[in-house]
Amino acid sequence: MPANATRPAVTGVDTAGLCQHCGEPLPAQPHTLELDGRRQAFCCHGCAAAAEWIAGSDLGSYYRLRSASAGRVGDDLPDLAVWDRADVQAEHSREVEGGREITLLTDGMRCAACAWLINRALAREPGVVECGANAVTGRIRITWDPARTALSAPLQRLAMLGYRPYLAGSEALERQRANERRRWLLRLGVAGLGTLQAMMMAEALYLDFNNTMQVPTRDFFRWLTFLLSTPVVFYSGWLFLSGAARELRQRQLGMDTLIASSTLLAYFASLLETIRGGPHVWYDAAVMFVFFLLIARMLEQRARNVASAQVDALARARPAFATRERADGQREAVPLAALAVDDVACVAAGEAVPADGVLLGGDDDEAWFEEALLTGESAPVRKRAGAPVYAGTTCRERPARLRVTCTGTATRLSQLVRLVEQAQAHRPALARLADRIGSRFVLTLVPVALAVFAWWWHHDASRALEVTLALLVISCPCALSLAVPAALAAAHGALARTGLLALRPDALDTLARATDVVFDKTGTLSDGRPALADVQVLETGLSRDEALAVAAALERDSGHPLAAAFAHVDAGNLAVTRVEAVPGHGIHGIVQGRAWRLGRADFAAGRDDDGALWLGDGHHASARFLLEERARADADAALAALRAQGLRLHLASGDGEAAVRRMAATLALDAVHARQSPEDKLALVRRLQAEGRVVAMIGDGLNDAPVLAGADVSIAMCDGASLAHRAADLVTTGGSLLRIPAAVRLARGTGRIIRQNLAWAAGYNLLALPLAAAGLVTPWLAALGMAASSLVVTLNALRLARMAPATASPTSPQPEAAR
């Protein structure tokens, strides 16, 4: 086929003015190239080079076959030499016949034509033994001979075509996940095929209404059904058999014990009847039981995977390699583990940040970062030099440099991964109660089943075993056991996508019952950026600049939100010692040998508090600072949403009456409390609780920790003190207050779904058990009913996965550095 590099035929897209290779808009002066007798335009030299190579390699059909554009190549190809390191290949590739094999990810493979191009392009590279690209999963499997080529060579070809390679994770972990998926699918496939065939055999036996089928023919069908059922029961059903053995070793009866008992009873009773030529066999019930339960388990796993999606996304967010700037100004690609604190990391546009750090550059330098995965903010955030940058966020528009401050498990990304995993591992009291009910139900069912068997044996012995089997199968408490865990798994996944993480087992349940919400002011309802409005010097011999310098020196390492008001003040080389924060009052310390206090008037200056910030020695005033705070941009909308949900809103702040009243006036709060020490805030919560109210506390500061711990349920803002996080039940991953009403809505929805599930499970068992005991249900119909009950519960729980709204608004507040 002749080379062809014409305009990309992307379905439904007008490609006029777009790059012929990647489909990006063309710059004012595009790169042009003569290909196939036509002058064509490209957005960059990289895309032009890729198109020229495709045409020269006789692979131009790619442009006619594709349904989506390739990724933009760019002018600077990445340095892929780090892929040749022995330690990298040892962890992420494996020995195979003919060389080594590695699985990669790429975000540029968007259609089948991309996979076609990758397979043919890499097949032409010397030393590549085999290549398999999957456009659905975005994975590329490459087998290469290390004796003939370095891995970086074919990867350089990939990058040159616009498919930048990324590690797909640990090779061992990838194989483990793939094997687990294959085992599940194989179990389900064997169960489905065996059930279908067994039902066909059973149908032939059921349709013999007049008993005209000859005994040898009947026995032949039965033995065939036995052969079909055996792998279903002992291979596909091994999950339940091994689970029952584990429960018996732990001396407790659970759902797996009942499932295994019912399945084995149907199987071996059928085998006995087959051997002795009895009137009935129940192979169909055994295989249907296993098949439908496997489907229910896979759906339950699906619900848990929805919750785990946030963990997987966070875990994949951090890149495997980083570009480090050496002391001589040269750059080198290194594994992420080689990064250390104070290293300078370079992040290209479109790449993920490898570690937490501080953005470098001049005063006019800025960069945009996409933080949706960590904070839920949908729009990229603009940051200037000196602003914090977090691992896992994506650099947009232009490259950036940062000085590394945290690596590995110390990064905010790693901490969020741990928090999500802890949230999913919780066993709330409601879940434990459902487990106990299920276990006692199984224990109670045993004597009931024996009584039913005895009654039927006395009145109609031929149906005794069939009725008992149907009773055991239809009353299996699968739906009851799934009712709470499935809902909580889906809820925690939705909660994480909303931008909150639950740190306590019963946080969602308590939040759903909340009647009152108590807010802190500074850093919670306010934007956390107090501005210095005025300075009044009251001590003779003390200048305005000296007063500011002392205050800045005291606040420098306090971590208090008010420290931002003095961030622009140069404290010089003032010697500061013995600095200590007094929660609810201020801070004190020694500056240049003199004891100073900064805080409330009664604490710092021995005066009545007037809402200003005072500097003094505890008895005499030296200076007075007037600060101004603004409400968060989304505070009014968030409070309106909470009020619409029927919640009473309170403001409790340690600031003076005037400042608190100004904030309350703009937000229309129900109750306002100023000059509140930590003890006062806790007393307020206790008073509300004494009235029978369920109190939710929202704060972020160090002095909020006692009341966060004392409230019925508490939420700590993401940028608050670490002690507040440890005391809270939930913590936000971003600054938007709109997450709070979203969390309340989700918590109430979770409670509603759990009640629906429990009601359905209880109602089903109350209805099904007497019907089965009366002999009105056959074993195969019982298996179908039990599976349908579990399916209803799981699908109802999955509705919670759609309750995670977009919480970031276009006007949501951003950090100071982002403005």
mmCIF file of N, CA, C and O in Angstrom, residues 1 26 30 35 52 72 82 91 118 186 197 235 446 505 572-574 606 771 793 810:
data_model
loop_
_atom_site.group_PDB
_atom_site.id
_atom_site.type_symbol
_atom_site.label_atom_id
_atom_site.label_comp_id
_atom_site.label_asym_id
_atom_site.label_seq_id
_atom_site.Cartn_x
_atom_site.Cartn_y
_atom_site.Cartn_z
ATOM 1 N N MET A 1 0.849 -1.201 0.000
ATOM 2 C CA MET A 1 0.000 0.000 0.000
ATOM 3 C C MET A 1 0.880 1.245 0.000
ATOM 4 O O MET A 1 1.839 1.321 0.753
ATOM 5 N N LEU A 26 -3.503 24.061 15.421
ATOM 6 C CA LEU A 26 -2.219 24.471 14.875
ATOM 7 C C LEU A 26 -1.787 25.811 15.449
ATOM 8 O O LEU A 26 -2.627 26.689 15.683
ATOM 9 N N PRO A 30 2.728 26.913 11.898
ATOM 10 C CA PRO A 30 2.819 25.456 12.030
ATOM 11 C C PRO A 30 4.014 24.896 11.259
ATOM 12 O O PRO A 30 4.554 25.532 10.354
ATOM 13 N N LEU A 35 4.262 15.436 2.058
ATOM 14 C CA LEU A 35 4.048 13.995 2.166
ATOM 15 C C LEU A 35 3.026 13.558 1.127
ATOM 16 O O LEU A 35 1.945 14.140 1.026
ATOM 17 N N GLU A 52 6.228 11.677 9.146
ATOM 18 C CA GLU A 52 7.204 11.361 8.102
ATOM 19 C C GLU A 52 7.681 9.913 8.234
ATOM 20 O O GLU A 52 7.820 9.202 7.245
ATOM 21 N N ARG A 72 -0.215 14.041 21.290
ATOM 22 C CA ARG A 72 0.747 15.008 20.778
ATOM 23 C C ARG A 72 2.166 14.548 21.125
ATOM 24 O O ARG A 72 2.451 14.163 22.251
ATOM 25 N N VAL A 82 16.502 5.403 31.626
ATOM 26 C CA VAL A 82 16.292 4.804 32.938
ATOM 27 C C VAL A 82 15.606 3.438 32.827
ATOM 28 O O VAL A 82 15.740 2.592 33.711
ATOM 29 N N GLU A 91 12.389 -5.496 38.600
ATOM 30 C CA GLU A 91 11.111 -5.352 39.301
ATOM 31 C C GLU A 91 9.929 -5.407 38.353
ATOM 32 O O GLU A 91 8.871 -5.938 38.718
ATOM 33 N N ILE A 118 1.093 0.535 16.534
ATOM 34 C CA ILE A 118 2.120 0.192 17.520
ATOM 35 C C ILE A 118 2.683 -1.195 17.249
ATOM 36 O O ILE A 118 3.902 -1.414 17.277
ATOM 37 N N LEU A 186 -13.025 -18.196 34.861
ATOM 38 C CA LEU A 186 -13.060 -19.634 34.594
ATOM 39 C C LEU A 186 -14.061 -20.324 35.513
ATOM 40 O O LEU A 186 -14.828 -21.202 35.073
ATOM 41 N N GLN A 197 -26.062 -27.188 30.934
ATOM 42 C CA GLN A 197 -26.184 -28.571 30.492
ATOM 43 C C GLN A 197 -26.971 -29.414 31.500
ATOM 44 O O GLN A 197 -27.797 -30.260 31.121
ATOM 45 N N TYR A 235 -15.144 -27.324 41.838
ATOM 46 C CA TYR A 235 -14.210 -26.310 41.318
ATOM 47 C C TYR A 235 -14.814 -24.921 41.436
ATOM 48 O O TYR A 235 -14.283 -24.057 42.153
ATOM 49 N N VAL A 446 -30.952 -24.554 61.627
ATOM 50 C CA VAL A 446 -30.620 -25.977 61.700
ATOM 51 C C VAL A 446 -31.737 -26.777 62.387
ATOM 52 O O VAL A 446 -32.254 -27.751 61.807
ATOM 53 N N PRO A 505 -15.239 4.143 62.208
ATOM 54 C CA PRO A 505 -16.176 3.162 61.635
ATOM 55 C C PRO A 505 -17.600 3.666 61.468
ATOM 56 O O PRO A 505 -18.248 3.380 60.471
ATOM 57 N N GLY A 572 13.721 39.301 59.782
ATOM 58 C CA GLY A 572 15.179 39.419 59.875
ATOM 59 C C GLY A 572 15.800 38.232 60.587
ATOM 60 O O GLY A 572 15.368 37.087 60.437
ATOM 61 N N ASN A 573 16.813 38.517 61.380
ATOM 62 C CA ASN A 573 17.511 37.462 62.115
ATOM 63 C C ASN A 573 17.164 37.486 63.598
ATOM 64 O O ASN A 573 18.002 37.170 64.456
ATOM 65 N N LEU A 574 15.952 37.912 63.923
ATOM 66 C CA LEU A 574 15.554 37.969 65.321
ATOM 67 C C LEU A 574 15.628 36.586 65.957
ATOM 68 O O LEU A 574 15.109 35.609 65.420
ATOM 69 N N GLY A 606 -3.483 42.484 78.906
ATOM 70 C CA GLY A 606 -4.190 42.753 80.145
ATOM 71 C C GLY A 606 -5.377 43.676 79.972
ATOM 72 O O GLY A 606 -5.705 44.457 80.863
ATOM 73 N N LEU A 771 -43.090 -20.729 52.802
ATOM 74 C CA LEU A 771 -43.436 -21.313 51.505
ATOM 75 C C LEU A 771 -42.623 -22.573 51.234
ATOM 76 O O LEU A 771 -43.154 -23.576 50.741
ATOM 77 N N VAL A 793 -30.242 -6.760 46.522
ATOM 78 C CA VAL A 793 -29.525 -6.032 47.565
ATOM 79 C C VAL A 793 -28.263 -5.378 47.005
ATOM 80 O O VAL A 793 -27.961 -4.209 47.294
ATOM 81 N N PRO A 810 -16.737 26.744 40.038
ATOM 82 C CA PRO A 810 -15.785 27.632 39.391
ATOM 83 C C PRO A 810 -15.272 28.725 40.296
ATOM 84 O O PRO A 810 -14.203 29.262 40.069
#
